[in-house]
Coordinates of C-alpha atoms and ligand atoms in Angstrom, one line a residue:
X1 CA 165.6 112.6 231.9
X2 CA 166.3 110.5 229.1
X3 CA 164.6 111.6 225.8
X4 CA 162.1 108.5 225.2
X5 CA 162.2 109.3 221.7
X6 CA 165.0 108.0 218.9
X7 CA 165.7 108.6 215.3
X8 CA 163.5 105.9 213.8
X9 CA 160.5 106.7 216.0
X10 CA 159.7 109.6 214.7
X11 CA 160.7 108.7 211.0
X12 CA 156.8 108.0 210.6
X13 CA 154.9 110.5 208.9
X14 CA 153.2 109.5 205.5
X15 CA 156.7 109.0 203.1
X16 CA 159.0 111.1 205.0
X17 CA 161.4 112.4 202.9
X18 CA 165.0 112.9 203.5
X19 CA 164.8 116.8 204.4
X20 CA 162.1 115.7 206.8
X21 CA 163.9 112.9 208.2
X22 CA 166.9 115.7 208.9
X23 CA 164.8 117.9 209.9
X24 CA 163.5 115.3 213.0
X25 CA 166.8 114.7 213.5
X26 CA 168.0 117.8 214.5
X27 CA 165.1 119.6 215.8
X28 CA 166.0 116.0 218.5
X29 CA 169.3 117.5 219.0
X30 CA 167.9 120.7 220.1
X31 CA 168.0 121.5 223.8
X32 CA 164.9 121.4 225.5
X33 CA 163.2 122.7 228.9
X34 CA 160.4 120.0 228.4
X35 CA 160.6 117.0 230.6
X36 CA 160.4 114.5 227.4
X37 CA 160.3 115.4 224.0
X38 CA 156.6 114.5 223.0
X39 CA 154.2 117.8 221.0
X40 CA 151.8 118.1 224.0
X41 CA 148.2 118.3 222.6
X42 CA 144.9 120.5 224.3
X43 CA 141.7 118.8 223.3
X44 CA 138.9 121.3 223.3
X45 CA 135.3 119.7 223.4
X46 CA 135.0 116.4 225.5
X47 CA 132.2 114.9 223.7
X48 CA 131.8 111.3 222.1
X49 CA 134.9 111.6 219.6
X50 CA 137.5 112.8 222.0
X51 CA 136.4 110.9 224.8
X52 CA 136.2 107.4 223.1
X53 CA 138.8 107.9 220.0
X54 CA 141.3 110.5 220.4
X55 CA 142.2 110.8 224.0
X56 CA 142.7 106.7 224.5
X57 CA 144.6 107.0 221.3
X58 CA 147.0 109.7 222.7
X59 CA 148.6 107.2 224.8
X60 CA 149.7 105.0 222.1
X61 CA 151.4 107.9 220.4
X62 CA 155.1 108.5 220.2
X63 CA 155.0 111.7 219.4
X64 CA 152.3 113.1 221.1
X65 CA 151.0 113.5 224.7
X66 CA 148.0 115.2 226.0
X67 CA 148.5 118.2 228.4
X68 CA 145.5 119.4 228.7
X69 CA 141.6 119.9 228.3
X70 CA 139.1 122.7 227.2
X71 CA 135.1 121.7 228.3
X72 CA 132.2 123.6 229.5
X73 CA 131.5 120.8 232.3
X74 CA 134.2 121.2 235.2
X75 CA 133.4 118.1 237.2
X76 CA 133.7 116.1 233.6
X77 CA 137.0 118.2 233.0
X78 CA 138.5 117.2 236.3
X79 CA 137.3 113.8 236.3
X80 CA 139.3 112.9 232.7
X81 CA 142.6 114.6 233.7
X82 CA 142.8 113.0 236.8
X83 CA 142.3 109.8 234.7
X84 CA 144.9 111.2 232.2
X85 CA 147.6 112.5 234.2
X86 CA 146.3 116.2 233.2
X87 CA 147.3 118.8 236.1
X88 CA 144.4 121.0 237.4
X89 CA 146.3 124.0 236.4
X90 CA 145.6 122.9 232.4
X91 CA 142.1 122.4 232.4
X92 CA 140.2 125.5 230.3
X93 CA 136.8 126.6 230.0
X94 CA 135.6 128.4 226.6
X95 CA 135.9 131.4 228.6
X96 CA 139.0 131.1 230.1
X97 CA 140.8 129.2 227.0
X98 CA 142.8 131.9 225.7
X99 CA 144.8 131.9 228.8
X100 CA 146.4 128.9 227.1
X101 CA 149.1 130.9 225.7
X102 CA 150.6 131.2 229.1
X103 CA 150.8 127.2 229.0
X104 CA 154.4 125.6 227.4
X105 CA 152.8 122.4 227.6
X106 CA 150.9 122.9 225.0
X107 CA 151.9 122.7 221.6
X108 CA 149.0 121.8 219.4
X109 CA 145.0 122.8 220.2
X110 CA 142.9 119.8 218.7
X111 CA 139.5 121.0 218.5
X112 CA 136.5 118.7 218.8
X113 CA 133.7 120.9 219.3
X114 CA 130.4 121.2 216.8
X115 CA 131.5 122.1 213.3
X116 CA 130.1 126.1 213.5
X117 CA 132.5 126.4 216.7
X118 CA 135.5 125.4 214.8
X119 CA 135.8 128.6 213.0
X120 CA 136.0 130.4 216.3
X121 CA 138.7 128.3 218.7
X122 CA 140.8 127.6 215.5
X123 CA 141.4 131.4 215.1
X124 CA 141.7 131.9 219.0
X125 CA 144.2 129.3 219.1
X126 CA 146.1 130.6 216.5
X127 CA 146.4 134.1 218.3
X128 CA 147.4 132.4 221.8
X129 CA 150.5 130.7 219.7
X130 CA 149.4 127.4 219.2
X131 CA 149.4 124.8 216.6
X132 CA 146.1 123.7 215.4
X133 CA 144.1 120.4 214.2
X134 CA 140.9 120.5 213.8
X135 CA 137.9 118.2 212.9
X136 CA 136.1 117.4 209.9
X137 CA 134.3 119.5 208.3
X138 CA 137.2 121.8 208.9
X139 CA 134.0 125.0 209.4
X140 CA 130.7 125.5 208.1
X141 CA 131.3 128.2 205.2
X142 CA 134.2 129.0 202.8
X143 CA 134.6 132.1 204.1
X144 CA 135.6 130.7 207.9
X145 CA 137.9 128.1 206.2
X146 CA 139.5 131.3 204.5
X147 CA 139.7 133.4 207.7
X148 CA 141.2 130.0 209.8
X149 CA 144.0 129.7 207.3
X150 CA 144.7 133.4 207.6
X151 CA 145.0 133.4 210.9
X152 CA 147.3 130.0 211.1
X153 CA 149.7 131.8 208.8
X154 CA 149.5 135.4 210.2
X155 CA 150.8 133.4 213.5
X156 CA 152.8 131.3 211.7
X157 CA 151.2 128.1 213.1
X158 CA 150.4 125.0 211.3
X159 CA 146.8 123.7 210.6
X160 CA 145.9 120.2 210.1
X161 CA 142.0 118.8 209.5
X162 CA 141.0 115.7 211.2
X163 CA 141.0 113.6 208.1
X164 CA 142.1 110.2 209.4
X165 CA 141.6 108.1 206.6
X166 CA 144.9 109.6 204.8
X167 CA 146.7 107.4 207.6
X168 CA 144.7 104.5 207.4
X169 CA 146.5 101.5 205.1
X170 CA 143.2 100.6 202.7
X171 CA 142.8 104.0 201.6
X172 CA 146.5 104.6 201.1
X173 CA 147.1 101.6 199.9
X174 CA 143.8 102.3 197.6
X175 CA 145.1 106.1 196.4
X176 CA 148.5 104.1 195.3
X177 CA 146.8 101.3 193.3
X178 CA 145.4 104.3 191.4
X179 CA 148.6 106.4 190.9
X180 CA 150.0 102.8 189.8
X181 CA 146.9 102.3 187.0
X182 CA 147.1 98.8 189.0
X183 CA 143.1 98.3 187.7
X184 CA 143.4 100.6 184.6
X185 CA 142.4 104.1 183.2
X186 CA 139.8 105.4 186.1
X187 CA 136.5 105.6 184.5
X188 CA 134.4 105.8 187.2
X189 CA 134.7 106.4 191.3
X190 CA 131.7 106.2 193.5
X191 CA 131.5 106.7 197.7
X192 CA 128.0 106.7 199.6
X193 CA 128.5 107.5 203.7
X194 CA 125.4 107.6 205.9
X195 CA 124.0 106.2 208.9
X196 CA 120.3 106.6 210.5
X197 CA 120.2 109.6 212.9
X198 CA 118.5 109.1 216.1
X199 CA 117.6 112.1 218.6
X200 CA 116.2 114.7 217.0
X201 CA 117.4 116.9 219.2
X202 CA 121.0 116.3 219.9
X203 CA 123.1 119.4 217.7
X204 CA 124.1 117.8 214.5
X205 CA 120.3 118.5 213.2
X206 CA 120.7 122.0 214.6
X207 CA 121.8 124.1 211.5
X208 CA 123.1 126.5 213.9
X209 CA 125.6 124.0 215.3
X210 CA 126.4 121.8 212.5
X211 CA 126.3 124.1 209.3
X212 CA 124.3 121.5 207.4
X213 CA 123.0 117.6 207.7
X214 CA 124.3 114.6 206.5
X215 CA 126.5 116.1 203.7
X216 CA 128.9 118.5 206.2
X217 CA 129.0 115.3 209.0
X218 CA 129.2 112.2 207.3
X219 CA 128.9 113.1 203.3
X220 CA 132.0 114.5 203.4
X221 CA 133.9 111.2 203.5
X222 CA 132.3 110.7 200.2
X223 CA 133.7 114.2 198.5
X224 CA 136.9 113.7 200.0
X225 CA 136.8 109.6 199.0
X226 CA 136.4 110.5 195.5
X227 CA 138.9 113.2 195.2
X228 CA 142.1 111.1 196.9
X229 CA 140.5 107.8 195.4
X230 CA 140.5 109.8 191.6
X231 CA 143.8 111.0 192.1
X232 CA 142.0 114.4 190.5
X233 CA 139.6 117.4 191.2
X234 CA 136.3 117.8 189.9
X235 CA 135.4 120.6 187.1
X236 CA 132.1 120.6 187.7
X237 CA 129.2 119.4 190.1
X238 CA 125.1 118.2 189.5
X239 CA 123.5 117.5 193.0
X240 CA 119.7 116.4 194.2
X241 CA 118.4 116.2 197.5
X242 CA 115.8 113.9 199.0
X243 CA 114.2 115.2 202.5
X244 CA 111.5 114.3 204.4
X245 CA 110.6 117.3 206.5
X246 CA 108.1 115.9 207.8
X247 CA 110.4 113.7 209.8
X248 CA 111.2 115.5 213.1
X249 CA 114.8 114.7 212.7
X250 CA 115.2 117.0 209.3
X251 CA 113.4 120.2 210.1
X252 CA 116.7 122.3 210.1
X253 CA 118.9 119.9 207.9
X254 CA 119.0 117.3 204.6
X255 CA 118.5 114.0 204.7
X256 CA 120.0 112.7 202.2
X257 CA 122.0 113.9 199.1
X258 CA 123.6 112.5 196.0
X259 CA 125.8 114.5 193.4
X260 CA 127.6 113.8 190.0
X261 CA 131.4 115.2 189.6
X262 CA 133.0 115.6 185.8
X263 CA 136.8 115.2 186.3
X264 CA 139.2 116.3 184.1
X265 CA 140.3 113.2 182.6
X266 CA 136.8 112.6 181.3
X267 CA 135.9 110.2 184.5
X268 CA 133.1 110.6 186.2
X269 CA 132.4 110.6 190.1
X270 CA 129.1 109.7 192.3
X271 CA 128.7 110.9 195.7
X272 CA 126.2 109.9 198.0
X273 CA 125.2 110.7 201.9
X274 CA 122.7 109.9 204.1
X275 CA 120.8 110.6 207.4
X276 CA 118.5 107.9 207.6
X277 CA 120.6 104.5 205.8
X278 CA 123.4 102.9 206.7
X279 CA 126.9 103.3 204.0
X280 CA 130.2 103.5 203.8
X281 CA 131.7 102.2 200.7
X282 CA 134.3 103.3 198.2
X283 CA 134.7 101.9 194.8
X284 CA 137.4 102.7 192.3
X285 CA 136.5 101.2 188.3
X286 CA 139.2 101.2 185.9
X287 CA 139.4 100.0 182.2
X288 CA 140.6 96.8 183.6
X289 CA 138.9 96.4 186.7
X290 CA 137.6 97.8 190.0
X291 CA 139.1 98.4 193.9
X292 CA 136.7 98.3 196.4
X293 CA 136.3 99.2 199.8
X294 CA 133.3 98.0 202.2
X295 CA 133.5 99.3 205.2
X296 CA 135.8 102.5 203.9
X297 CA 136.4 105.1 206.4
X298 CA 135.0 102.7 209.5
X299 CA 137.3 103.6 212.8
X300 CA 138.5 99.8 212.2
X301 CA 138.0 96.8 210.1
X302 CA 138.5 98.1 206.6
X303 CA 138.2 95.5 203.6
X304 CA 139.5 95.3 200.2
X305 CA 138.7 93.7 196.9
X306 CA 140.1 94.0 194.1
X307 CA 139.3 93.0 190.6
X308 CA 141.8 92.5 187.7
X309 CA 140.8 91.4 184.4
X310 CA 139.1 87.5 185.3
X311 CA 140.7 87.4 188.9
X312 CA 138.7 89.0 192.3
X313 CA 140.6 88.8 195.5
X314 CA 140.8 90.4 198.9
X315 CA 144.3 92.5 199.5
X316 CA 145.6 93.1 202.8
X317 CA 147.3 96.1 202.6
X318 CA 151.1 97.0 203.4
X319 CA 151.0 98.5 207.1
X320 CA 150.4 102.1 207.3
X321 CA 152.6 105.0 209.0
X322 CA 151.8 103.9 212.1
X323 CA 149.8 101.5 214.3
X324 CA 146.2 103.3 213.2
X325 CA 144.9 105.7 211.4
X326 CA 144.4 108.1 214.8
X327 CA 147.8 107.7 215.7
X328 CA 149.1 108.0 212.6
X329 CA 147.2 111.3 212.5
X330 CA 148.0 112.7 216.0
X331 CA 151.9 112.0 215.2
X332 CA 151.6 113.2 211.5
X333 CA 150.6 116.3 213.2
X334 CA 153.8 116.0 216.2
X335 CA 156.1 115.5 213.6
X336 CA 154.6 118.9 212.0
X337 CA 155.7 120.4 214.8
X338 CA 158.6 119.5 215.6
X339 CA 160.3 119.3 211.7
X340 CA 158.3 122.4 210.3
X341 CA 156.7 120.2 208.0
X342 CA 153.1 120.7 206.5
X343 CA 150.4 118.8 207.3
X344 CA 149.3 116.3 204.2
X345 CA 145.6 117.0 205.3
X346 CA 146.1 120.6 205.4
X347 CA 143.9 123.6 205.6
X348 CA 143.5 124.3 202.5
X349 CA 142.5 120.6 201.7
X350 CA 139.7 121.6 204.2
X351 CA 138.6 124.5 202.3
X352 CA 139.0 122.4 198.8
X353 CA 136.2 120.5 200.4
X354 CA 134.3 123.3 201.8
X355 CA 133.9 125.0 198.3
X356 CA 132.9 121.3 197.0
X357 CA 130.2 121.0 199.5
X358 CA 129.0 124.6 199.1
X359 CA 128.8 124.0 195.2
X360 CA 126.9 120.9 195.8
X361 CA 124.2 122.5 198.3
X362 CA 124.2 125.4 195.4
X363 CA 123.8 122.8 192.5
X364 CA 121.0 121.3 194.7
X365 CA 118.6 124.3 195.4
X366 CA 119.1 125.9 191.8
X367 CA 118.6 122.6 190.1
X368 CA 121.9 123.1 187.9
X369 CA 124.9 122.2 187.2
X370 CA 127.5 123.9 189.2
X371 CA 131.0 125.0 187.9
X372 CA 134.0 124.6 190.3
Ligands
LIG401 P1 129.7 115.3 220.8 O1 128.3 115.9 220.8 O2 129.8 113.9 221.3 O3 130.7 116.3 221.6 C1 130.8 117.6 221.3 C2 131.4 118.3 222.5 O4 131.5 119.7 222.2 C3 130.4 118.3 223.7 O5 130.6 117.1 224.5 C4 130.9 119.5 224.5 O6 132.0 119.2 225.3 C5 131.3 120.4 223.4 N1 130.3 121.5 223.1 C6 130.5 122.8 223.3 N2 129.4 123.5 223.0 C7 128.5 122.6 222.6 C8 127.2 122.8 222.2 N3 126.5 124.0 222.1 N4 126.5 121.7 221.9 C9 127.0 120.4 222.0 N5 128.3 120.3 222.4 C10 129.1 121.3 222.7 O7 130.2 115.4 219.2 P2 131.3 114.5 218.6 O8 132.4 114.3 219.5 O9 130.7 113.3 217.9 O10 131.8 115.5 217.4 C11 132.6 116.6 217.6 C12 133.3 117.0 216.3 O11 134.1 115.9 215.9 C13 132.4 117.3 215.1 O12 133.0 118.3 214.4 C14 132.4 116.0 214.3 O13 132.2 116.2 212.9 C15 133.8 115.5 214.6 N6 133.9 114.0 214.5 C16 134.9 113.5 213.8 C17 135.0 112.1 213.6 C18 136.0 111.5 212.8 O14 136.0 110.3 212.6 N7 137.0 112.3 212.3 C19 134.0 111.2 214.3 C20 133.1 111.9 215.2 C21 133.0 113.3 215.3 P3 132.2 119.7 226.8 O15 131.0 119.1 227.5 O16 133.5 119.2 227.2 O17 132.1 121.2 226.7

C-alpha cells in the first residue's frame, strides 16, 4: 500500500527543527508491517471530551489514527467503533485493558477518564509498552505526577498532557509577542477561567474523582496561562478561596479561587477560577501596552487585541502547526513517536503545574504566602 504520508506532512510539530525534520524523515524510510504509516491512538474513557472533541478530530489528522477504545459500557464501546472503523477485537474494558500490549495497533494510550484515574491507566499503559497522553490536570497529587513520569521513563515511553492551547495560534502567537517585548517589559499577567457548574452530582464535584473543584478542572488554564503568557515561573504564591458550602454543588469541592504569583523579573501574576461564573480571559500588560485574549482557551473562536502605545487593534494571528489546536496536539504527539522527539507539553510541565496548584490550595487553607 502506498504510504499516505510525505515529507512535508509530517514536518508539523510546533518549530520543527532540522534534527527533527531528519528524524521524520527517516524513521519514513523505515520498513514497516503496518498497513499505513499513521501512530494509532487507544482512547480510554468515552465521555463528553473524547466523544465530541478528540475522536472527530482524529480523522482530520495526518499523523494519527484511532485503533481502538477503552469504556466500561460495551454497547456504547461497540456502537463508536463500528462508527469509527475500530475492529471488535480492539475494544477494552478497565479490566481487560492491559491486554493492550498484545495489540500493534496501538501506539499511543490517550486517556480521558476523571482526573484521580489518570494516575492509574498512565502507569498501566506505560508497563503494557505504550506511549501515553493524557488529560489536564495531568493527576490529582504531585506525588502521582512523580510516579507517572517514572514509569514513562522506566518503559522508555513518551508522556504528553492534554494541553491544547500550546497548538492553538492566539496563544502561540501571544507567548511570541512576549518573547519579542512586542508591548514592552511584562509588568503584569492576569487569566480568570470558570464557568457555572450544573448537576451536583455528576463526578467533577466528587473529590474522590476529580482531586479538587474548579482550580484542578478549569483553574488550571489560568496557572498554565500565566506561566507560558510570562514567559517565566513564579517564586512565590498568596491564594483565597470563596465557597458557599451551603450550595449543594460544593460540599466536597471550591468554588471559586483567586491567587497572586511574584515572578522573578519583579512582575506580578493574578489567577482566578471559578465554579459558579462564566471566564476565560488572558491578558498580558507591558510597559508599553497590553495583549489580550477574550475568549482564551475556548475549543474555537479565539480573539485578540492588542494595544501599543496610542493604537488598539485586533490581530489575527499567523496559522498554527496545524489545522487546530486538537490536531495539532494529536500529531504533535504522532510525530513524538515516530521522530523520538519530546513532547513540548511534557510530563513534567504537568507536574510544574501540579506543585503550583498544590501550593495554591496550601497558601489558601494556612492563610500565607507560599514559597515555590
Ligand atoms: P465525562 O464525564 O464526559 O467522561 C468521562 C468518562 O470516563 C465517562 O464517560 C466514562 O467513560 C469514564 N469513566 C470511568 N470511570 C468513571 C467514573 N467513575 N465516573 C465517571 N466517568 C467514568 O468527562 P469529560 O470527558 O468531560 O472529562 C474527562 C477528562 O478530560 C477530565 O480529566 C477532564 O479534565 C478532561 N477534559 C479536558 C478538556 C480539554 O479541553 N483539554 C475538556 C474536557 C475535559 P466510559 O463510559 O466509556 O467508561
Amino acid at each position: 500500500m502506498k504510504n499516505p504520508l510525505n515529507r512535508r506532512d509530517v514536518l508539523i510539530g510546533m518549530a520543527a527543527v532540522p534534527a527533527g525534520a531528519a528524524a521524520i524523515a527517516a524513521a519514513l524510510n523505515q520498513p514497516t508491517s503496518r498497513a499505513d504509516r499513521k501512530v494509532g491512538y487507544a482512547i480510554v474513557g468515552l465521555g463528553s471530551y473524547a466523544l465530541n472533541n478528540i475522536i472527530p478530530q482524529l480523522q482530520r489528522c495526518r499523523l494519527s489514527r484511532l485503533t481502538a477504545l477503552v469504556s466500561g459500557d460495551p454497547v456504547k464501546a461497540k456502537r463508536v467503533a463500528a462508527e469509527h472503523g475500530v475492529p471488535e477485537r480492539s475494544i477494552y474494558s478497565y479490566g481487560s485493558f492491559d491486554r493492550i500490549r498484545e495489540n500493534p495497533d496501538v501506539d499511543v494510550v490517550y486517556i480521558i477518564l476523571p482526573n484521580s484515574m489518570h494516575a492509574e491507566y498512565t502507569i498501566r499503559a506505560a508497563k503494557a509498552g505504550k506511549h501515553v497522553l493524557c488529560e489536564k490536570p495531568m493527576a490529582v497529587s504531585v506525588a502521582e505526577c512523580e510516579a507517572m513520569i517514572a514509569a514513562c521513563r522506566q518503559a522508555g515511553r513518551k508522556l504528553m498532557i492534554g494541553y491544547r492551547s500550546h497548538f492553538e495560534p492566539h496563544n502561540l502567537h501571544a507567548m511570541r509577542l512576549q518573547r519579542e517585548k512586542a508591548v514592552g517589559r511584562t509588568r503584569f499577567v492576569q487569566s480568570e477561567h470558570g464557568f457555572p457548574i450544573g448537576d451536583p452530582a455528576q463526578w467533577r464535584l466528587k473529590r474522590k474523582l476529580a482531586g479538587g473543584g474548579s482550580l484542578m478542572d478549569i483553574g488550571i488554564y489560568s496557572v498554565q496561562a500565566l506561566r507560558y503568557t510570562s514567559g517565566e515561573e513564579p517564586l512565590s504564591v498568596t491564594a483565597r478561596e470563596s465557597t458557599n458550602r451551603s450550595d449543594p454543588r460544593f460540599r466536597e469541592v471550591e468554588d471559586m479561587i483567586d491567587w497572586t504569583f511574584a515572578f522573578p523579573s519583579g512582575a506580578i501574576g493574578h489567577g482566578f477560577s471559578s465554579y459558579s461564573s462564566g471566564h476565560n480571559h488572558i491578558r498580558l500588560t507591558g510597559d508599553g501596552g497590553w495583549i489580550d485574549l477574550e475568549p482564551a482557551t475556548s475549543y474555537s473562536g479565539q480573539r485578540m487585541r492588542v494595544r501599543r502605545g496610542a493604537g488598539e487593534e485586533q490581530v489575527t494571528p499567523p496559522p498554527g502547526p496545524a489545522i487546530n489546536q486538537f490536531v495539532g496536539q494529536l500529531d504533535h504527539m504522532a510525530e513524538c513517536v515516530l521522530t523520538g522527539r519530546d513532547p513540548v507539553v511534557s510530563g513534567e510541565e504537568g507536574l510544574r503545574d501540579m506543585r503550583i496548584i498544590e501550593a495554591i490550595y496550601r497558601s489558601a487553607r494556612d492563610g500565607q504566602t507560599v514559597r515555590l
